[in-house]
């Protein structure tokens, strides 16, 4: 609920005979009881009654804001009407002490965009209104949720520059950002990386300055992703490995490779990004073991998988002859694009030093495989 203490006081002082008052009180009781369904019902009743009986006023604006904000994420189509009312009333100067006119407009544009997800114009309109919202209001709970959703909408439309701008803004206050739930922080880090990777410079067109800008852009989300990875510890055994950590490491790996292939200094990368945990603890006798490959090819048609860049983390075993067996996909970006290529191709790889590796150290090995525009 976004209604402020002052706003709530204004509502409680309203004339008790007005129908919207009882509905608002029922809404307030439902929220206190954590009954979301009842709260939405009574919030709607309060706004509808106020819109029919009250002239343009502070209370009517507050009730429109309250109902619209309450359902903008869960039911954006239904949120359009109360938010239109809130925006109109904000233009008359009502309700702006609770929500700014700019935030009301952003909530409305977000609701319209979510209600029509295939309309790219509405997503861009939501981005333009996002640019006018104050930094403080961008940290409201629903606003945070809407920003994550807007990034996804923009990325689907290849509006990666706009998506990158929102992600960077969300992480500009790291103290606040680090206090957000893990899933939200992880999603923003992944989406930020996706936005930057969609803007890979062209070898034939872009200048060295563009390469430098790209390297700086790709290392920023990588630093964030690595900091999230450091919240984990390596699993004691393969069967206990964390899927979340596997996914996070895959995102770091693709960022690192893009940085490297565009002229980046990996020593600088390591210094800025820092270390992050391995997936599984390595037994003492296996530390330092390195597999040397005599055959390591994956033949595939990039057009056949429909995506140019990606990474797969796979686990595998080696037999005495250096043949790969038991390939398993641990993490994949983007999902389901390249797993078939790896599952078919990895068993054809051959190691030339398997007979020098202790048997225990030839089980549950890992490899990160990057797929680029060159195949």
GROMACS .gro file of C-alpha atoms in nm:
model
  375
    1UNK     CA    1   0.000   0.000   0.000
    2UNK     CA    2   0.147   0.334  -0.103
    3UNK     CA    3  -0.092   0.564   0.082
    4UNK     CA    4   0.112   0.768   0.327
    5UNK     CA    5   0.038   0.836   0.695
    6UNK     CA    6  -0.086   1.184   0.607
    7UNK     CA    7  -0.305   1.042   0.332
    8UNK     CA    8  -0.451   0.779   0.565
    9UNK     CA    9  -0.533   1.051   0.817
   10UNK     CA   10  -0.715   1.247   0.551
   11UNK     CA   11  -0.923   0.943   0.470
   12UNK     CA   12  -1.015   0.866   0.830
   13UNK     CA   13  -1.144   1.221   0.877
   14UNK     CA   14  -1.388   1.188   0.591
   15UNK     CA   15  -1.761   1.196   0.658
   16UNK     CA   16  -1.867   0.848   0.780
   17UNK     CA   17  -2.189   0.850   0.577
   18UNK     CA   18  -1.998   0.841   0.249
   19UNK     CA   19  -2.006   0.490   0.097
   20UNK     CA   20  -1.643   0.482  -0.007
   21UNK     CA   21  -1.531   0.523   0.357
   22UNK     CA   22  -1.670   0.186   0.464
   23UNK     CA   23  -1.509   0.020   0.163
   24UNK     CA   24  -1.175   0.178   0.242
   25UNK     CA   25  -1.197   0.069   0.605
   26UNK     CA   26  -1.273  -0.286   0.486
   27UNK     CA   27  -0.972  -0.266   0.257
   28UNK     CA   28  -0.753  -0.149   0.544
   29UNK     CA   29  -0.872  -0.440   0.762
   30UNK     CA   30  -0.808  -0.689   0.480
   31UNK     CA   31  -0.454  -0.560   0.434
   32UNK     CA   32  -0.391  -0.591   0.807
   33UNK     CA   33  -0.514  -0.951   0.786
   34UNK     CA   34  -0.295  -1.015   0.481
   35UNK     CA   35  -0.604  -1.104   0.276
   36UNK     CA   36  -0.494  -0.982  -0.065
   37UNK     CA   37  -0.806  -1.089  -0.254
   38UNK     CA   38  -1.039  -0.907  -0.016
   39UNK     CA   39  -0.811  -0.602  -0.013
   40UNK     CA   40  -0.826  -0.572  -0.392
   41UNK     CA   41  -1.205  -0.607  -0.388
   42UNK     CA   42  -1.257  -0.337  -0.126
   43UNK     CA   43  -0.997  -0.105  -0.277
   44UNK     CA   44  -1.183  -0.124  -0.606
   45UNK     CA   45  -1.517  -0.059  -0.434
   46UNK     CA   46  -1.374   0.242  -0.251
   47UNK     CA   47  -1.230   0.395  -0.569
   48UNK     CA   48  -1.545   0.328  -0.775
   49UNK     CA   49  -1.768   0.481  -0.507
   50UNK     CA   50  -1.542   0.784  -0.474
   51UNK     CA   51  -1.523   0.837  -0.850
   52UNK     CA   52  -1.904   0.839  -0.866
   53UNK     CA   53  -1.974   1.056  -0.562
   54UNK     CA   54  -1.675   1.283  -0.506
   55UNK     CA   55  -1.568   1.580  -0.716
   56UNK     CA   56  -1.200   1.602  -0.807
   57UNK     CA   57  -1.033   1.600  -0.466
   58UNK     CA   58  -0.746   1.470  -0.258
   59UNK     CA   59  -0.938   1.170  -0.126
   60UNK     CA   60  -1.053   1.062  -0.468
   61UNK     CA   61  -0.697   1.089  -0.598
   62UNK     CA   62  -0.561   0.885  -0.309
   63UNK     CA   63  -0.816   0.610  -0.359
   64UNK     CA   64  -0.740   0.595  -0.732
   65UNK     CA   65  -0.368   0.574  -0.659
   66UNK     CA   66  -0.425   0.311  -0.392
   67UNK     CA   67  -0.628   0.075  -0.609
   68UNK     CA   68  -0.418   0.128  -0.921
   69UNK     CA   69  -0.091   0.068  -0.739
   70UNK     CA   70  -0.231  -0.234  -0.557
   71UNK     CA   71  -0.311  -0.426  -0.878
   72UNK     CA   72  -0.074  -0.280  -1.139
   73UNK     CA   73   0.149  -0.588  -1.125
   74UNK     CA   74  -0.113  -0.858  -1.069
   75UNK     CA   75  -0.387  -0.722  -1.294
   76UNK     CA   76  -0.249  -0.444  -1.515
   77UNK     CA   77  -0.551  -0.428  -1.746
   78UNK     CA   78  -0.779  -0.350  -1.451
   79UNK     CA   79  -0.528  -0.098  -1.317
   80UNK     CA   80  -0.551   0.124  -1.625
   81UNK     CA   81  -0.879   0.296  -1.532
   82UNK     CA   82  -0.792   0.396  -1.173
   83UNK     CA   83  -0.446   0.506  -1.282
   84UNK     CA   84  -0.595   0.717  -1.561
   85UNK     CA   85  -0.808   0.879  -1.292
   86UNK     CA   86  -0.501   0.929  -1.073
   87UNK     CA   87  -0.306   1.093  -1.357
   88UNK     CA   88  -0.595   1.325  -1.443
   89UNK     CA   89  -0.635   1.426  -1.079
   90UNK     CA   90  -0.259   1.477  -1.043
   91UNK     CA   91  -0.283   1.723  -1.332
   92UNK     CA   92  -0.526   1.919  -1.115
   93UNK     CA   93  -0.286   1.910  -0.823
   94UNK     CA   94  -0.450   1.630  -0.622
   95UNK     CA   95  -0.261   1.339  -0.467
   96UNK     CA   96   0.082   1.462  -0.565
   97UNK     CA   97   0.205   1.475  -0.206
   98UNK     CA   98   0.157   1.098  -0.193
   99UNK     CA   99   0.267   0.997  -0.544
  100UNK     CA  100   0.422   1.242  -0.785
  101UNK     CA  101   0.247   1.310  -1.114
  102UNK     CA  102   0.549   1.153  -1.286
  103UNK     CA  103   0.519   0.828  -1.091
  104UNK     CA  104   0.144   0.806  -1.153
  105UNK     CA  105   0.212   0.847  -1.524
  106UNK     CA  106   0.479   0.576  -1.513
  107UNK     CA  107   0.244   0.337  -1.333
  108UNK     CA  108  -0.024   0.405  -1.594
  109UNK     CA  109   0.212   0.356  -1.888
  110UNK     CA  110   0.345   0.037  -1.729
  111UNK     CA  111  -0.007  -0.096  -1.682
  112UNK     CA  112  -0.091  -0.026  -2.045
  113UNK     CA  113   0.230  -0.192  -2.162
  114UNK     CA  114   0.174  -0.502  -1.948
  115UNK     CA  115  -0.188  -0.525  -2.063
  116UNK     CA  116  -0.073  -0.527  -2.427
  117UNK     CA  117   0.266  -0.705  -2.417
  118UNK     CA  118   0.295  -0.728  -2.796
  119UNK     CA  119   0.271  -0.351  -2.841
  120UNK     CA  120   0.631  -0.226  -2.861
  121UNK     CA  121   0.520   0.138  -2.870
  122UNK     CA  122   0.368   0.106  -2.522
  123UNK     CA  123   0.691  -0.038  -2.378
  124UNK     CA  124   0.889   0.253  -2.518
  125UNK     CA  125   0.632   0.495  -2.378
  126UNK     CA  126   0.674   0.335  -2.036
  127UNK     CA  127   1.050   0.380  -2.066
  128UNK     CA  128   1.011   0.749  -2.146
  129UNK     CA  129   0.791   0.805  -1.842
  130UNK     CA  130   1.036   0.602  -1.629
  131UNK     CA  131   1.302   0.861  -1.715
  132UNK     CA  132   1.098   1.131  -1.538
  133UNK     CA  133   1.046   0.949  -1.207
  134UNK     CA  134   1.261   1.052  -0.912
  135UNK     CA  135   1.527   0.813  -0.783
  136UNK     CA  136   1.351   0.788  -0.449
  137UNK     CA  137   1.020   0.682  -0.600
  138UNK     CA  138   1.194   0.428  -0.822
  139UNK     CA  139   1.268   0.234  -0.501
  140UNK     CA  140   0.901   0.181  -0.413
  141UNK     CA  141   0.825  -0.196  -0.411
  142UNK     CA  142   0.587  -0.203  -0.707
  143UNK     CA  143   0.807   0.035  -0.902
  144UNK     CA  144   1.101  -0.202  -0.853
  145UNK     CA  145   0.895  -0.491  -0.984
  146UNK     CA  146   0.777  -0.291  -1.283
  147UNK     CA  147   1.131  -0.188  -1.373
  148UNK     CA  148   1.246  -0.549  -1.388
  149UNK     CA  149   0.949  -0.634  -1.610
  150UNK     CA  150   1.012  -0.334  -1.834
  151UNK     CA  151   1.373  -0.444  -1.888
  152UNK     CA  152   1.244  -0.782  -2.007
  153UNK     CA  153   0.993  -0.616  -2.240
  154UNK     CA  154   1.259  -0.391  -2.389
  155UNK     CA  155   1.500  -0.680  -2.441
  156UNK     CA  156   1.235  -0.879  -2.628
  157UNK     CA  157   1.213  -0.584  -2.867
  158UNK     CA  158   1.593  -0.549  -2.889
  159UNK     CA  159   1.575  -0.207  -2.721
  160UNK     CA  160   1.892  -0.302  -2.537
  161UNK     CA  161   2.024   0.050  -2.477
  162UNK     CA  162   1.711   0.140  -2.283
  163UNK     CA  163   1.717  -0.189  -2.093
  164UNK     CA  164   2.083  -0.133  -2.005
  165UNK     CA  165   2.004   0.215  -1.873
  166UNK     CA  166   1.735   0.087  -1.635
  167UNK     CA  167   1.953  -0.197  -1.505
  168UNK     CA  168   2.246   0.036  -1.443
  169UNK     CA  169   2.017   0.279  -1.261
  170UNK     CA  170   1.883   0.004  -1.034
  171UNK     CA  171   2.234  -0.083  -0.920
  172UNK     CA  172   2.361   0.273  -0.879
  173UNK     CA  173   2.284   0.265  -0.505
  174UNK     CA  174   2.457  -0.060  -0.410
  175UNK     CA  175   2.367  -0.039  -0.042
  176UNK     CA  176   1.998  -0.033  -0.126
  177UNK     CA  177   2.032  -0.279  -0.412
  178UNK     CA  178   2.220  -0.531  -0.198
  179UNK     CA  179   1.932  -0.527   0.051
  180UNK     CA  180   1.685  -0.650  -0.212
  181UNK     CA  181   1.582  -1.019  -0.233
  182UNK     CA  182   1.833  -1.254  -0.396
  183UNK     CA  183   1.609  -1.344  -0.691
  184UNK     CA  184   1.560  -0.979  -0.782
  185UNK     CA  185   1.932  -0.898  -0.767
  186UNK     CA  186   2.020  -1.208  -0.970
  187UNK     CA  187   1.760  -1.127  -1.236
  188UNK     CA  188   1.879  -0.768  -1.273
  189UNK     CA  189   2.241  -0.884  -1.308
  190UNK     CA  190   2.146  -1.136  -1.576
  191UNK     CA  191   1.923  -0.889  -1.762
  192UNK     CA  192   2.193  -0.623  -1.751
  193UNK     CA  193   2.444  -0.864  -1.903
  194UNK     CA  194   2.193  -0.958  -2.173
  195UNK     CA  195   2.132  -0.592  -2.258
  196UNK     CA  196   2.504  -0.524  -2.300
  197UNK     CA  197   2.570  -0.843  -2.496
  198UNK     CA  198   2.301  -0.746  -2.746
  199UNK     CA  199   2.515  -0.443  -2.829
  200UNK     CA  200   2.834  -0.625  -2.929
  201UNK     CA  201   3.038  -0.397  -3.159
  202UNK     CA  202   3.081  -0.498  -3.522
  203UNK     CA  203   3.436  -0.583  -3.632
  204UNK     CA  204   3.377  -0.414  -3.965
  205UNK     CA  205   3.204  -0.098  -3.851
  206UNK     CA  206   3.286   0.001  -3.495
  207UNK     CA  207   3.599   0.183  -3.385
  208UNK     CA  208   3.843   0.100  -3.108
  209UNK     CA  209   3.662   0.357  -2.895
  210UNK     CA  210   3.346   0.151  -2.933
  211UNK     CA  211   3.537  -0.159  -2.825
  212UNK     CA  212   3.662   0.021  -2.517
  213UNK     CA  213   3.312   0.139  -2.431
  214UNK     CA  214   3.177  -0.212  -2.479
  215UNK     CA  215   3.442  -0.363  -2.251
  216UNK     CA  216   3.356  -0.114  -1.978
  217UNK     CA  217   2.986  -0.182  -2.026
  218UNK     CA  218   3.022  -0.563  -2.004
  219UNK     CA  219   3.248  -0.561  -1.699
  220UNK     CA  220   3.003  -0.363  -1.485
  221UNK     CA  221   2.730  -0.633  -1.470
  222UNK     CA  222   3.002  -0.897  -1.439
  223UNK     CA  223   3.130  -0.730  -1.122
  224UNK     CA  224   2.776  -0.733  -0.983
  225UNK     CA  225   2.720  -1.096  -1.082
  226UNK     CA  226   3.048  -1.204  -0.923
  227UNK     CA  227   2.955  -1.029  -0.598
  228UNK     CA  228   2.631  -1.230  -0.594
  229UNK     CA  229   2.825  -1.550  -0.665
  230UNK     CA  230   3.041  -1.486  -0.360
  231UNK     CA  231   2.733  -1.537  -0.143
  232UNK     CA  232   2.769  -1.911  -0.221
  233UNK     CA  233   3.017  -2.176  -0.116
  234UNK     CA  234   3.134  -2.472  -0.327
  235UNK     CA  235   2.923  -2.784  -0.278
  236UNK     CA  236   3.097  -3.067  -0.090
  237UNK     CA  237   2.994  -3.319  -0.359
  238UNK     CA  238   2.872  -3.311  -0.718
  239UNK     CA  239   2.523  -3.426  -0.615
  240UNK     CA  240   2.490  -3.119  -0.392
  241UNK     CA  241   2.599  -2.851  -0.638
  242UNK     CA  242   2.390  -2.534  -0.649
  243UNK     CA  243   2.200  -2.476  -0.973
  244UNK     CA  244   2.181  -2.108  -0.888
  245UNK     CA  245   2.558  -2.084  -0.860
  246UNK     CA  246   2.599  -2.278  -1.186
  247UNK     CA  247   2.377  -2.028  -1.366
  248UNK     CA  248   2.557  -1.732  -1.211
  249UNK     CA  249   2.898  -1.868  -1.312
  250UNK     CA  250   2.776  -1.920  -1.669
  251UNK     CA  251   2.675  -1.554  -1.691
  252UNK     CA  252   3.013  -1.446  -1.559
  253UNK     CA  253   3.186  -1.672  -1.810
  254UNK     CA  254   3.004  -1.529  -2.109
  255UNK     CA  255   3.082  -1.174  -1.992
  256UNK     CA  256   3.449  -1.264  -1.947
  257UNK     CA  257   3.471  -1.414  -2.294
  258UNK     CA  258   3.304  -1.115  -2.459
  259UNK     CA  259   3.542  -0.887  -2.271
  260UNK     CA  260   3.843  -1.094  -2.381
  261UNK     CA  261   3.739  -1.122  -2.747
  262UNK     CA  262   3.696  -0.745  -2.771
  263UNK     CA  263   4.049  -0.659  -2.669
  264UNK     CA  264   4.016  -0.674  -2.290
  265UNK     CA  265   4.306  -0.739  -2.053
  266UNK     CA  266   4.220  -1.048  -1.847
  267UNK     CA  267   4.453  -0.942  -1.568
  268UNK     CA  268   4.250  -0.623  -1.535
  269UNK     CA  269   3.932  -0.830  -1.555
  270UNK     CA  270   4.048  -1.048  -1.267
  271UNK     CA  271   4.146  -0.747  -1.060
  272UNK     CA  272   3.810  -0.575  -1.106
  273UNK     CA  273   3.572  -0.869  -1.107
  274UNK     CA  274   3.754  -1.070  -0.843
  275UNK     CA  275   3.728  -1.438  -0.764
  276UNK     CA  276   3.411  -1.641  -0.716
  277UNK     CA  277   3.353  -1.994  -0.587
  278UNK     CA  278   3.387  -2.309  -0.793
  279UNK     CA  279   3.082  -2.535  -0.818
  280UNK     CA  280   3.219  -2.829  -0.620
  281UNK     CA  281   3.509  -2.870  -0.379
  282UNK     CA  282   3.802  -3.037  -0.554
  283UNK     CA  283   3.961  -3.328  -0.362
  284UNK     CA  284   4.314  -3.249  -0.253
  285UNK     CA  285   4.469  -3.508  -0.483
  286UNK     CA  286   4.283  -3.364  -0.783
  287UNK     CA  287   4.388  -3.002  -0.739
  288UNK     CA  288   4.601  -2.883  -1.027
  289UNK     CA  289   4.483  -3.160  -1.259
  290UNK     CA  290   4.444  -3.030  -1.614
  291UNK     CA  291   4.284  -3.217  -1.902
  292UNK     CA  292   4.476  -3.186  -2.229
  293UNK     CA  293   4.262  -3.230  -2.540
  294UNK     CA  294   4.373  -3.382  -2.867
  295UNK     CA  295   4.030  -3.345  -3.023
  296UNK     CA  296   3.782  -3.080  -2.920
  297UNK     CA  297   3.540  -2.972  -3.190
  298UNK     CA  298   3.169  -2.898  -3.200
  299UNK     CA  299   3.024  -2.887  -3.548
  300UNK     CA  300   2.698  -2.696  -3.565
  301UNK     CA  301   2.511  -2.445  -3.778
  302UNK     CA  302   2.464  -2.116  -3.587
  303UNK     CA  303   2.151  -2.042  -3.787
  304UNK     CA  304   2.010  -2.377  -3.683
  305UNK     CA  305   2.007  -2.279  -3.315
  306UNK     CA  306   1.868  -1.937  -3.391
  307UNK     CA  307   2.100  -1.744  -3.160
  308UNK     CA  308   2.452  -1.615  -3.208
  309UNK     CA  309   2.603  -1.599  -2.860
  310UNK     CA  310   2.566  -1.842  -2.572
  311UNK     CA  311   2.742  -2.056  -2.314
  312UNK     CA  312   2.698  -2.409  -2.184
  313UNK     CA  313   2.847  -2.550  -1.865
  314UNK     CA  314   2.867  -2.927  -1.889
  315UNK     CA  315   2.989  -3.207  -1.664
  316UNK     CA  316   3.150  -3.523  -1.799
  317UNK     CA  317   3.366  -3.825  -1.714
  318UNK     CA  318   3.685  -3.953  -1.880
  319UNK     CA  319   3.777  -4.318  -1.929
  320UNK     CA  320   4.130  -4.460  -1.940
  321UNK     CA  321   4.151  -4.401  -2.315
  322UNK     CA  322   4.056  -4.035  -2.286
  323UNK     CA  323   3.704  -4.078  -2.423
  324UNK     CA  324   3.431  -3.852  -2.284
  325UNK     CA  325   3.126  -4.022  -2.136
  326UNK     CA  326   2.819  -3.929  -1.933
  327UNK     CA  327   2.784  -3.569  -2.057
  328UNK     CA  328   2.542  -3.362  -1.846
  329UNK     CA  329   2.423  -3.007  -1.904
  330UNK     CA  330   2.465  -2.805  -1.585
  331UNK     CA  331   2.384  -2.455  -1.707
  332UNK     CA  332   2.295  -2.299  -2.041
  333UNK     CA  333   2.251  -1.946  -2.173
  334UNK     CA  334   2.015  -1.899  -2.346
  335UNK     CA  335   1.808  -2.190  -2.221
  336UNK     CA  336   1.771  -2.498  -2.448
  337UNK     CA  337   1.960  -2.340  -2.740
  338UNK     CA  338   2.290  -2.528  -2.740
  339UNK     CA  339   2.242  -2.828  -2.511
  340UNK     CA  340   2.176  -3.063  -2.802
  341UNK     CA  341   2.495  -2.952  -2.976
  342UNK     CA  342   2.700  -3.022  -2.662
  343UNK     CA  343   2.531  -3.354  -2.582
  344UNK     CA  344   2.603  -3.479  -2.936
  345UNK     CA  345   2.949  -3.332  -2.969
  346UNK     CA  346   3.110  -3.374  -2.627
  347UNK     CA  347   3.138  -3.758  -2.650
  348UNK     CA  348   3.356  -3.709  -2.961
  349UNK     CA  349   3.620  -3.517  -2.764
  350UNK     CA  350   3.941  -3.697  -2.675
  351UNK     CA  351   4.198  -3.632  -2.403
  352UNK     CA  352   4.565  -3.710  -2.451
  353UNK     CA  353   4.663  -3.731  -2.085
  354UNK     CA  354   4.376  -3.927  -1.925
  355UNK     CA  355   4.607  -4.212  -1.831
  356UNK     CA  356   4.809  -3.967  -1.619
  357UNK     CA  357   4.504  -3.850  -1.424
  358UNK     CA  358   4.395  -4.051  -1.115
  359UNK     CA  359   4.068  -4.236  -1.173
  360UNK     CA  360   3.890  -4.045  -0.898
  361UNK     CA  361   3.986  -3.719  -1.069
  362UNK     CA  362   3.832  -3.822  -1.402
  363UNK     CA  363   3.476  -3.814  -1.267
  364UNK     CA  364   3.241  -3.516  -1.263
  365UNK     CA  365   3.470  -3.279  -1.451
  366UNK     CA  366   3.341  -2.946  -1.579
  367UNK     CA  367   3.384  -2.751  -1.900
  368UNK     CA  368   3.244  -2.413  -2.008
  369UNK     CA  369   3.177  -2.392  -2.382
  370UNK     CA  370   3.117  -2.055  -2.545
  371UNK     CA  371   2.923  -2.019  -2.871
  372UNK     CA  372   2.997  -1.704  -3.068
  373UNK     CA  373   2.891  -1.550  -3.396
  374UNK     CA  374   3.174  -1.736  -3.569
  375UNK     CA  375   3.047  -2.075  -3.447
   0.00000   0.00000   0.00000
